[in-house]
PDB file of C-alpha atoms in Angstrom:
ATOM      1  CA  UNK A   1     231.962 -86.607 108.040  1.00 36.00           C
ATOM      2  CA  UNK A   2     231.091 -83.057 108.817  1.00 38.00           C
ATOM      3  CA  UNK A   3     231.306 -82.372 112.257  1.00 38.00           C
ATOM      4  CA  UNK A   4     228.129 -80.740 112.928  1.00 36.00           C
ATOM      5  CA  UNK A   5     226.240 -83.926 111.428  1.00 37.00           C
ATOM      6  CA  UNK A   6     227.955 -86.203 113.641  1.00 42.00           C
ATOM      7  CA  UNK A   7     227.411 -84.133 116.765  1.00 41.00           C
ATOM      8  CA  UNK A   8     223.352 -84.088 115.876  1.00 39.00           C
ATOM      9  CA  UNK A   9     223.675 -87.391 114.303  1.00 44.00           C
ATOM     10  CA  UNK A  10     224.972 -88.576 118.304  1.00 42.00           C
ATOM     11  CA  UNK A  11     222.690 -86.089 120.197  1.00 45.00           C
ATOM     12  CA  UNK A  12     219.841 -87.824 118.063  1.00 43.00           C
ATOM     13  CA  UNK A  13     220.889 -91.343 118.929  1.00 43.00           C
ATOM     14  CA  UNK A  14     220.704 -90.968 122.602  1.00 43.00           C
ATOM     15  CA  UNK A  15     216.979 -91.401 122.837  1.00 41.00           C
ATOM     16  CA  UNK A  16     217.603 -94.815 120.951  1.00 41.00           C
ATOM     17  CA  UNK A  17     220.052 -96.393 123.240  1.00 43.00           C
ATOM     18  CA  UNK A  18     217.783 -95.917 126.514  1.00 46.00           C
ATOM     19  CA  UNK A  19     217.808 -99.384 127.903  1.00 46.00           C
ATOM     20  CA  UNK A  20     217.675-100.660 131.535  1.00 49.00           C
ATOM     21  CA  UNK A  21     220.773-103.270 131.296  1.00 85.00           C
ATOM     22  CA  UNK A  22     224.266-101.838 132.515  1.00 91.00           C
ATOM     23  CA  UNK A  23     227.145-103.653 130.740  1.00 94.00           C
ATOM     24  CA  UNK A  24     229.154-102.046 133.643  1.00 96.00           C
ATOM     25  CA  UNK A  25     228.481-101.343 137.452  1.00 96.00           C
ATOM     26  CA  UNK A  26     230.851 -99.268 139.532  1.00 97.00           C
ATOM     27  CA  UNK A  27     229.522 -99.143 143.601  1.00 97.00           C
ATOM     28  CA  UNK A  28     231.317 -97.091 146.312  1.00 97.00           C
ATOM     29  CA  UNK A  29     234.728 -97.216 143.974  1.00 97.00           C
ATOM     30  CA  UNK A  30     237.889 -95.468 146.058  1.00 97.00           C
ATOM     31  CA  UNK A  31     240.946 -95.044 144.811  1.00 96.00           C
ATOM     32  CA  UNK A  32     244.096 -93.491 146.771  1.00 95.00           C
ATOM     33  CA  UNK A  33     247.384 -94.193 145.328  1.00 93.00           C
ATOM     34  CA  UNK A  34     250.533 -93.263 147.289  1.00 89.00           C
ATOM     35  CA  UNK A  35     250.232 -92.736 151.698  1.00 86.00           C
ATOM     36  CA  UNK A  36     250.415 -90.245 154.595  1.00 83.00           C
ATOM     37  CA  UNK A  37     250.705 -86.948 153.078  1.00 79.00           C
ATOM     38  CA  UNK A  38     251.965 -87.850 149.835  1.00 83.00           C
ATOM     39  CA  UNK A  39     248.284 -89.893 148.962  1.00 86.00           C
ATOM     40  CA  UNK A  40     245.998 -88.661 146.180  1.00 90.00           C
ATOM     41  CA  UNK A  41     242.758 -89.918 146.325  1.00 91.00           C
ATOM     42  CA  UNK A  42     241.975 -90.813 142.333  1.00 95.00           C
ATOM     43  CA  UNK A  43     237.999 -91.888 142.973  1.00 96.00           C
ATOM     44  CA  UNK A  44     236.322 -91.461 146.514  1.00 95.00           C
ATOM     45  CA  UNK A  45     233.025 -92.968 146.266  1.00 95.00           C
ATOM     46  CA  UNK A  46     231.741 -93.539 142.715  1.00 97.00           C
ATOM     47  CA  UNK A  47     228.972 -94.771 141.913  1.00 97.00           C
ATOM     48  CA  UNK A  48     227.961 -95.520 138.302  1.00 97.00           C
ATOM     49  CA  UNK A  49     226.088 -97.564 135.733  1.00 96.00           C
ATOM     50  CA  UNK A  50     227.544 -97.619 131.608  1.00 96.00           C
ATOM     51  CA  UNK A  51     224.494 -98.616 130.202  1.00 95.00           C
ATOM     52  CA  UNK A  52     224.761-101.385 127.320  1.00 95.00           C
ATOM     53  CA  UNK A  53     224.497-100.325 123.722  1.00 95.00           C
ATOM     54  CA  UNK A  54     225.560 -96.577 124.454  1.00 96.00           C
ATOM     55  CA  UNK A  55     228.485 -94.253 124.433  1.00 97.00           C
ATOM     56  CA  UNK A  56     229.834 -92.493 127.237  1.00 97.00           C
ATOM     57  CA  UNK A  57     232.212 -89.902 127.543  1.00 97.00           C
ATOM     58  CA  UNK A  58     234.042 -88.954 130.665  1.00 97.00           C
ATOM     59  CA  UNK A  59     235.826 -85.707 130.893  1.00 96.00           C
ATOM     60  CA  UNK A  60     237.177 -83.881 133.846  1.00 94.00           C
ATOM     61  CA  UNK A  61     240.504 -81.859 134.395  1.00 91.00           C
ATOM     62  CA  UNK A  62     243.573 -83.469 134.546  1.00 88.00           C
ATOM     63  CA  UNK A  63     243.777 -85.724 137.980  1.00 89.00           C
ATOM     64  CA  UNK A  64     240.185 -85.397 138.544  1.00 93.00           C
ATOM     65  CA  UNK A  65     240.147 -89.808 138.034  1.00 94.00           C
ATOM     66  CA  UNK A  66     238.813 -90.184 134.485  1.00 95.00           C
ATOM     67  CA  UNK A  67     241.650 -92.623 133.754  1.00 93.00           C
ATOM     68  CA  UNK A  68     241.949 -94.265 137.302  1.00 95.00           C
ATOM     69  CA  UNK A  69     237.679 -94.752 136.519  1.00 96.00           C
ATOM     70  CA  UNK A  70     238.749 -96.607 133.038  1.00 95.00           C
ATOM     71  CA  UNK A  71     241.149 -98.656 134.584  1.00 94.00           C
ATOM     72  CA  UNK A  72     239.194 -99.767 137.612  1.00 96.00           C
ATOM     73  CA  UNK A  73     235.736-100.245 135.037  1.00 96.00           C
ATOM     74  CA  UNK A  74     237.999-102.417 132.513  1.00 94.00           C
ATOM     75  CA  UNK A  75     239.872-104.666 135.563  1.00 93.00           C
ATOM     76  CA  UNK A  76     243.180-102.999 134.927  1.00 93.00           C
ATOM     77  CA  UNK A  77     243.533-101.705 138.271  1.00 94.00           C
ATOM     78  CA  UNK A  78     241.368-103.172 141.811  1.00 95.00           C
ATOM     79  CA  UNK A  79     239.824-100.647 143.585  1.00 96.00           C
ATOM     80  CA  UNK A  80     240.856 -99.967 147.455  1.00 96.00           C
ATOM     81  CA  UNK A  81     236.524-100.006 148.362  1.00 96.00           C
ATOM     82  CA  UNK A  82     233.637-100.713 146.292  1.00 96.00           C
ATOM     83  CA  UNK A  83     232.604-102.940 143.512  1.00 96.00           C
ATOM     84  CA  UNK A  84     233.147-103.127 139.843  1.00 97.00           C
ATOM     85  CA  UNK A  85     230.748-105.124 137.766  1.00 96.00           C
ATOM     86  CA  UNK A  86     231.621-105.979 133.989  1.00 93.00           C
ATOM     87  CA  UNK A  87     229.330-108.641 131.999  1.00 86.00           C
ATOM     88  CA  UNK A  88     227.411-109.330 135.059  1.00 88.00           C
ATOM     89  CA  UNK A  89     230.247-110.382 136.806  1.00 93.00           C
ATOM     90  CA  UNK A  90     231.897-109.088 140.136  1.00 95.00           C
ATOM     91  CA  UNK A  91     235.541-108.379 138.950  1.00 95.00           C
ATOM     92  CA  UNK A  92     236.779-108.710 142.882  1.00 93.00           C
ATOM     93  CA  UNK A  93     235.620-112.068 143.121  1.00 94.00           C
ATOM     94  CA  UNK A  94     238.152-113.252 140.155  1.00 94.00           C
ATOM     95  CA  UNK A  95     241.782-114.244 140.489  1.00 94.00           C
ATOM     96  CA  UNK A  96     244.402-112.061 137.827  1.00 93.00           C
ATOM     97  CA  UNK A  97     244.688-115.097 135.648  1.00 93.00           C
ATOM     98  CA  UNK A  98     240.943-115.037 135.296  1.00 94.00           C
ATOM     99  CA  UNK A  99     240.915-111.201 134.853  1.00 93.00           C
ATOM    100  CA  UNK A 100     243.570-111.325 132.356  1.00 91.00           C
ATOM    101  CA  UNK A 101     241.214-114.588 130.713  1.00 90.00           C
ATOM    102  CA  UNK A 102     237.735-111.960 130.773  1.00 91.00           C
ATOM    103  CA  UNK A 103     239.500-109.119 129.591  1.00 90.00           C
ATOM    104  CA  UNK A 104     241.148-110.522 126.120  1.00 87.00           C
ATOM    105  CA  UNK A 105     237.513-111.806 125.280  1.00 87.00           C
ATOM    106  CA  UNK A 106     234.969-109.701 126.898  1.00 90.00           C
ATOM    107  CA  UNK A 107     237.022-105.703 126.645  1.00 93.00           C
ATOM    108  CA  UNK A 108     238.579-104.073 124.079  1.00 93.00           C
ATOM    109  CA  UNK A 109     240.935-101.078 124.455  1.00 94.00           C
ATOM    110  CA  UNK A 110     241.964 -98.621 122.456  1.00 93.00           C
ATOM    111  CA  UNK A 111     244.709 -95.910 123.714  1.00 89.00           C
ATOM    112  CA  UNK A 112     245.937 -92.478 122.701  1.00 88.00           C
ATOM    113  CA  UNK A 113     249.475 -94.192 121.961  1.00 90.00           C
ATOM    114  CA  UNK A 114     247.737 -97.275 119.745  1.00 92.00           C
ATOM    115  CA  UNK A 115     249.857 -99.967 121.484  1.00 92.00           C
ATOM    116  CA  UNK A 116     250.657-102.063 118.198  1.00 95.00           C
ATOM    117  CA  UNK A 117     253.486-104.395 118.394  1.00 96.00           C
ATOM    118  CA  UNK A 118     255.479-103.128 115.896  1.00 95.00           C
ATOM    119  CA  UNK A 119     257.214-106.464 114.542  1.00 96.00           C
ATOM    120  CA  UNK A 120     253.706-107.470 113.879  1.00 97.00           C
ATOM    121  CA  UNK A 121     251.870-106.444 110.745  1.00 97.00           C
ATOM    122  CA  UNK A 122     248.006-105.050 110.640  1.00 96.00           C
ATOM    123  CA  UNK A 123     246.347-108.403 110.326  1.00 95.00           C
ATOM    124  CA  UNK A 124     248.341-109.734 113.268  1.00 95.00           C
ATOM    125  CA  UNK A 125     248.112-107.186 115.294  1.00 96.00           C
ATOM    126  CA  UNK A 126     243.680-107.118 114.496  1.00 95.00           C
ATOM    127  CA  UNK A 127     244.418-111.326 115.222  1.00 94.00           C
ATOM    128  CA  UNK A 128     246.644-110.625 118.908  1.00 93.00           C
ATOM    129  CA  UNK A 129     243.562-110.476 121.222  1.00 91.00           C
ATOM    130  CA  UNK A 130     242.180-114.081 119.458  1.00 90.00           C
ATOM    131  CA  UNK A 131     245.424-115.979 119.675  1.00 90.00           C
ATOM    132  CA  UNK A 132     246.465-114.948 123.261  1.00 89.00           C
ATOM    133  CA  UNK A 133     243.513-115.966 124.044  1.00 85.00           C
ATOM    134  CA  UNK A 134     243.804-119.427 122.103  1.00 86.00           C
ATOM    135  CA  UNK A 135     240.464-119.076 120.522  1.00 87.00           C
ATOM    136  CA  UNK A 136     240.036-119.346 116.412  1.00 87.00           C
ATOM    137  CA  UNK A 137     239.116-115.845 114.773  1.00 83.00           C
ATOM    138  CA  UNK A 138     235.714-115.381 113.163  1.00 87.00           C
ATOM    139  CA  UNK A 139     237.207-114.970 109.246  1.00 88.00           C
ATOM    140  CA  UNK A 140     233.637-113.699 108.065  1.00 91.00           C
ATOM    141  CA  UNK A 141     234.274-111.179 110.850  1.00 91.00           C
ATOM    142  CA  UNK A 142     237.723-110.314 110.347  1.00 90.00           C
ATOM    143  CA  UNK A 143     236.671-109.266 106.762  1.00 91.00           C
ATOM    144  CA  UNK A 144     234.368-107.118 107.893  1.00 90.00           C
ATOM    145  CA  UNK A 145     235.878-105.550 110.665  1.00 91.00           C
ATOM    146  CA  UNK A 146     238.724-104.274 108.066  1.00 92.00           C
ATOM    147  CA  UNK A 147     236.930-103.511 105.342  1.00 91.00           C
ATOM    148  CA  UNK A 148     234.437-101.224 108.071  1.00 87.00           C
ATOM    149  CA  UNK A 149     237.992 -99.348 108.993  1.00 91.00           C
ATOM    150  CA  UNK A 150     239.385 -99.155 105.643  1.00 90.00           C
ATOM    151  CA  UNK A 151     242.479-101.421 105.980  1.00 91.00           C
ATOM    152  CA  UNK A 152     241.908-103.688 103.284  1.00 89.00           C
ATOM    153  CA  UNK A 153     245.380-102.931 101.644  1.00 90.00           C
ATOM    154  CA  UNK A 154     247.353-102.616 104.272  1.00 93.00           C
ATOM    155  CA  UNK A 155     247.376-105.964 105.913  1.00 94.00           C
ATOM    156  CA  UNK A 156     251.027-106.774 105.500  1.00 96.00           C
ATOM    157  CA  UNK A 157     251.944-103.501 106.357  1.00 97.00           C
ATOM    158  CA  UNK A 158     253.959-102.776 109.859  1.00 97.00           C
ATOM    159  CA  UNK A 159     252.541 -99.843 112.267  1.00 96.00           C
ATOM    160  CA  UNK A 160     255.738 -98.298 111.445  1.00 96.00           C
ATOM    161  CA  UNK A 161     254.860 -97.769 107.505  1.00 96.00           C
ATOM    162  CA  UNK A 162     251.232 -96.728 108.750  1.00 95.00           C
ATOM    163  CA  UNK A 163     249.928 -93.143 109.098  1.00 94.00           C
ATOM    164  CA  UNK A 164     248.796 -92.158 112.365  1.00 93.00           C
ATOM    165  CA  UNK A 165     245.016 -92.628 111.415  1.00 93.00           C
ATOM    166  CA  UNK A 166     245.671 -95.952 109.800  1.00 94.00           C
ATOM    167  CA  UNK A 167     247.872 -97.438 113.358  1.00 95.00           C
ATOM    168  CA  UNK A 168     244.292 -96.285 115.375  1.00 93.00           C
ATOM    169  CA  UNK A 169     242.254 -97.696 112.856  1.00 93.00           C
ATOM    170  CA  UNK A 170     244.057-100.716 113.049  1.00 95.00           C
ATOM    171  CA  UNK A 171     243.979-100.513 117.666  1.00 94.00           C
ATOM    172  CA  UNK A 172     240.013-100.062 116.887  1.00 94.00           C
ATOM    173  CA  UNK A 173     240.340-102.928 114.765  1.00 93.00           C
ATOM    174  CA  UNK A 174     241.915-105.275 117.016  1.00 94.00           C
ATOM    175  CA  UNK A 175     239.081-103.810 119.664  1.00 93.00           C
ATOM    176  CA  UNK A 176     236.188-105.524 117.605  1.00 92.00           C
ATOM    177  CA  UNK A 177     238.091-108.492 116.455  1.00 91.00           C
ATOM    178  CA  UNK A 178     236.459-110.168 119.448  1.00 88.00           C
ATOM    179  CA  UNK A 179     233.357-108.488 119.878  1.00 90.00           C
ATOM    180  CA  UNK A 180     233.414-107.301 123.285  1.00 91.00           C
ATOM    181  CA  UNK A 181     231.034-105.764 125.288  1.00 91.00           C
ATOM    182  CA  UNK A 182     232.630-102.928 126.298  1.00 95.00           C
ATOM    183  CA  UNK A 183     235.199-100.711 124.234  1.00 96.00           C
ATOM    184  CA  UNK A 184     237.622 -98.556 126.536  1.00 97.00           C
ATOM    185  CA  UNK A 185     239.361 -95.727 124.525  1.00 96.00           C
ATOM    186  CA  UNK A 186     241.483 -93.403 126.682  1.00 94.00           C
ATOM    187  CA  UNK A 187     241.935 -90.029 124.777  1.00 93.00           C
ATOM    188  CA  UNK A 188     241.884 -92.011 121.029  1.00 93.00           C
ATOM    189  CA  UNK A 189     242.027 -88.947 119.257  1.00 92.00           C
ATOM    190  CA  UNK A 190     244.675 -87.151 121.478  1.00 89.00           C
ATOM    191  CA  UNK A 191     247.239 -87.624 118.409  1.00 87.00           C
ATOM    192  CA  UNK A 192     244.975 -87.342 115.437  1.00 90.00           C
ATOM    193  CA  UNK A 193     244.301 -83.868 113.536  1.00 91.00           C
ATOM    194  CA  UNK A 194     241.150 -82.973 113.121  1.00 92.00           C
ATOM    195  CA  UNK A 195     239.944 -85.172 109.905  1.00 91.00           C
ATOM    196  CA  UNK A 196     241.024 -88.095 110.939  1.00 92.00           C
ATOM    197  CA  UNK A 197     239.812 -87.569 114.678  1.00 92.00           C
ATOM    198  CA  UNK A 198     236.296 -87.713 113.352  1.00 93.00           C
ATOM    199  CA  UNK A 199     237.079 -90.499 111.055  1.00 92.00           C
ATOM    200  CA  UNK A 200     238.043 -93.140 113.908  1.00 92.00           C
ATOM    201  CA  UNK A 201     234.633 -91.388 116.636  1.00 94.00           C
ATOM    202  CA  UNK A 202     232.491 -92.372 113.585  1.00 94.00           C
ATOM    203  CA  UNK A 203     233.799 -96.085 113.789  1.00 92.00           C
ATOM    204  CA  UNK A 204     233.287 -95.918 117.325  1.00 94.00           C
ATOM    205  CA  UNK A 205     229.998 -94.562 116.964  1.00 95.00           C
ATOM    206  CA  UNK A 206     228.944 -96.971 114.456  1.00 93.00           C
ATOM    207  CA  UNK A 207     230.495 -99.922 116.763  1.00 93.00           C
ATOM    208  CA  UNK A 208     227.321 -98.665 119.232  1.00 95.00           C
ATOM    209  CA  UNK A 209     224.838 -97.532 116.603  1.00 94.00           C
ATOM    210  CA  UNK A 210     225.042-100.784 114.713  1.00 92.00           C
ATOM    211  CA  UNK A 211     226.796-103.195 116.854  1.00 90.00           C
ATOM    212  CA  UNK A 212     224.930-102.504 119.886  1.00 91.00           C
ATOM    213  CA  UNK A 213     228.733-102.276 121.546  1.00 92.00           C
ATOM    214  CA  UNK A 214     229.256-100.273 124.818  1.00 96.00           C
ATOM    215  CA  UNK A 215     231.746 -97.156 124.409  1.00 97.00           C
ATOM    216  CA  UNK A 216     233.632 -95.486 127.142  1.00 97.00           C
ATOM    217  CA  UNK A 217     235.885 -92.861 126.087  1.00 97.00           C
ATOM    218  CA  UNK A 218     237.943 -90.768 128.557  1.00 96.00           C
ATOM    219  CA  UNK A 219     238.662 -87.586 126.560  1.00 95.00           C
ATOM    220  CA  UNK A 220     239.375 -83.524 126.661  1.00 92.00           C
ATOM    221  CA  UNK A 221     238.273 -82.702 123.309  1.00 94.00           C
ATOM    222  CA  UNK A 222     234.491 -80.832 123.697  1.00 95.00           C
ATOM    223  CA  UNK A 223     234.141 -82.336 119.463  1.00 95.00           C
ATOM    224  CA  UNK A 224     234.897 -85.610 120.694  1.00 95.00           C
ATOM    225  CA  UNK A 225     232.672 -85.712 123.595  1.00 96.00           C
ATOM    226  CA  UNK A 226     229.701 -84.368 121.424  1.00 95.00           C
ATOM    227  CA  UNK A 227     230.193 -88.256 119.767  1.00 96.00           C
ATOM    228  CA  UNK A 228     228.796 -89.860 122.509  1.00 97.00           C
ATOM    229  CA  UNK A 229     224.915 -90.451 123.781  1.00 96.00           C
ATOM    230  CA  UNK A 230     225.954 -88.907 127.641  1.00 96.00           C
ATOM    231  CA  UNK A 231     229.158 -86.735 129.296  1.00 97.00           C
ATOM    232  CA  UNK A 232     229.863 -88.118 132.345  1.00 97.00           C
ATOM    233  CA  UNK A 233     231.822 -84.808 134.279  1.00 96.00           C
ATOM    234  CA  UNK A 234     234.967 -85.907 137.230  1.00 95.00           C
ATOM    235  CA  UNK A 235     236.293 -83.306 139.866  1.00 94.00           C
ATOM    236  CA  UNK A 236     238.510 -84.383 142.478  1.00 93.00           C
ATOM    237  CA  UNK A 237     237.559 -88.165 141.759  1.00 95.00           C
ATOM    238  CA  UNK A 238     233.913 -87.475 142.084  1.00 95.00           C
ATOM    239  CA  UNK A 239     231.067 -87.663 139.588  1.00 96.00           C
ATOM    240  CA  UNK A 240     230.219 -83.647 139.278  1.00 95.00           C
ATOM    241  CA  UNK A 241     227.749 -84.006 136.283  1.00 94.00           C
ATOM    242  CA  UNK A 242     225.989 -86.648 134.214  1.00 95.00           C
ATOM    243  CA  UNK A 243     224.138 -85.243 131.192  1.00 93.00           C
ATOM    244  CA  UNK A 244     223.004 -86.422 128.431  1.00 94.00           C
ATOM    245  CA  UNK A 245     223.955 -85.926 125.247  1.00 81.00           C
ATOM    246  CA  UNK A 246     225.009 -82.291 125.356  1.00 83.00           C
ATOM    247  CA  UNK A 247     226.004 -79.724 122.447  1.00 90.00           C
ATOM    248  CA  UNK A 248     229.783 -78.925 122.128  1.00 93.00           C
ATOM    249  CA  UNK A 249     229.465 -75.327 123.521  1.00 93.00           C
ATOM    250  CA  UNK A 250     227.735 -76.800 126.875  1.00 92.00           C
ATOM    251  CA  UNK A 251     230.639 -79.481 127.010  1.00 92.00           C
ATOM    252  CA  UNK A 252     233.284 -76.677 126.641  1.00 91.00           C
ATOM    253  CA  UNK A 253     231.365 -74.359 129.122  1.00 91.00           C
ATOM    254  CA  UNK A 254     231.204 -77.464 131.727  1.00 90.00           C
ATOM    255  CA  UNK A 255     234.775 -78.547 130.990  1.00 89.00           C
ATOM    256  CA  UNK A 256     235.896 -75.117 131.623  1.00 89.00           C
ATOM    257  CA  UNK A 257     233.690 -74.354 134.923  1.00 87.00           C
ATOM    258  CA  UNK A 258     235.561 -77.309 136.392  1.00 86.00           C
ATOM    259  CA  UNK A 259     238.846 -76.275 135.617  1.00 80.00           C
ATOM    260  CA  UNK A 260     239.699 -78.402 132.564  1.00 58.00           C
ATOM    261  CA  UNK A 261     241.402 -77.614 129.399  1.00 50.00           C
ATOM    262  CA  UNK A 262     238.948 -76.629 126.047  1.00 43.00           C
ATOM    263  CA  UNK A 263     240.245 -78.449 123.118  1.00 44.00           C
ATOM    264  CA  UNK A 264     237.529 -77.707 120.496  1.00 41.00           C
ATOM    265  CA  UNK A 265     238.353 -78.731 116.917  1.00 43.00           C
ATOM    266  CA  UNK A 266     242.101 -78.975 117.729  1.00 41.00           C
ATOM    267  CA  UNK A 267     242.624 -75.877 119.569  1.00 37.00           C
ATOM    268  CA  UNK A 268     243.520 -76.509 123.545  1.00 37.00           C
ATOM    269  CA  UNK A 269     242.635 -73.640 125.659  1.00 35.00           C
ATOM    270  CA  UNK A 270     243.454 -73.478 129.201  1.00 29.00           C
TER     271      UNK A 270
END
């Protein structure tokens, strides 16, 4: 897809994912890891609503919370103050075996590093989330979660004999194997050249545009960013900007204002 068409074809979609419902609710979130003088305070005081049916990015420069934010939103990590709601649901109010329970059938994930088990081939790894959860996969959508990412052939196949693009394709995969309703990605194109970056943002935007699944993608790539329907900006684990869908120049300008590093089209800048 050419790059310029996806960034106007996700600038253009924003107006159509304006509803009122937030698939995820973060109130008064504080984070400090570490104490005395050593602490770093992560989030202090966030307050935010991921809207359902829309894509968020969150960009900030490094240690200004984005990830700290993904993991507190998606129940990874409990928050020192404040409240996190996912699904209509108070996350603090549930025990870790019922967090671990909401999170392989409500979240999906998809990370920089893919996280395949690598004794497992592609369809087991799409199948993990469904059978740790003890729950029988949806065949009709299996098929058409793989044939959407282009994996048809490669079932058998180990991450190991996969390219890069194909072992994310396959993470995104395993993400809508159990329709969630919220996708996390933390830097998903981090490892990817530039092709096959805007191969797997398309999937991700389609997920949204068709699926009416909730994105939120931490990343530091401008081209990336320019995916999603709003940029939500972090500085020292506060919420310094919230536009909406903005152009790739005024996400690089932004980025850069704040201290972060430019990565447009490949190309990090400091």
């Amino acid at each position: 897809m050419n790059l310029v068409h996806a960034t106007t074809q996700s600038r253009a979609s924003g107006s159509a994912h304006e509803v009122s419902a937030a698939a995820i609710t973060l109130q008064g979130v504080r984070k400090t890891y570490g104490r005395g003088d050593s602490a770093v305070r992560a989030l202090d005081g966030v307050d935010i609503d991921f809207h359902a049916g829309t894509f968020t990015a969150v960009m900030g420069p490094s240690g200004s919370g984005k990830s700290t934010l993904l993991q507190c939103a998606a129940g990874l990590d409990r928050p020192d103050a404040g409240s996190v709601w996912l699904a209509g649901t108070d996350l603090s109010t549930l025990s870790e075996t019922a967090l671990t329970k909401m999170r392989r059938t409500r979240v999906g994930f998809v990370f920089q590093a893919f996280n395949l088990v690598s004794a497992l081939n592609v369809r087991d790894n799409i199948l993990l989330p469904s059978r740790l959860a003890h729950s029988r996969p949806d065949r009709r959508w299996l098929a058409e979660v793989v044939a959407r990412v282009g994996l048809d052939g490669r079932m058998r196949h180990r991450p190991a004999q996969l390219s890069g693009g194909e072992q994310q394709r396959v993470a995104i995969a395993r993400a809508l194997s159990v329709r969630p309703d919220v996708i996390f990605c933390d830097e998903p194109t981090g490892a990817l050249d530039t092709r096959t970056a805007a191969q797997v943002l398309t999937l991700l935007r389609h997920s949204v545009d068709v699926d009416r699944q909730t994105v939120v993608m931490v990343t530091h790539d401008p081209v990336a960013a320019s995916y999603a329907d709003r940029v939500v900006f972090l500085a020292d684990g506060r919420i310094a900007d919230d536009t909406p869908a903005p152009g790739v120049d005024a996400i690089a300008e932004r980025l850069a204002h704040l201290g972060g590093r430019r990565s447009v089209g490949g190309a990090a800048q400091w």
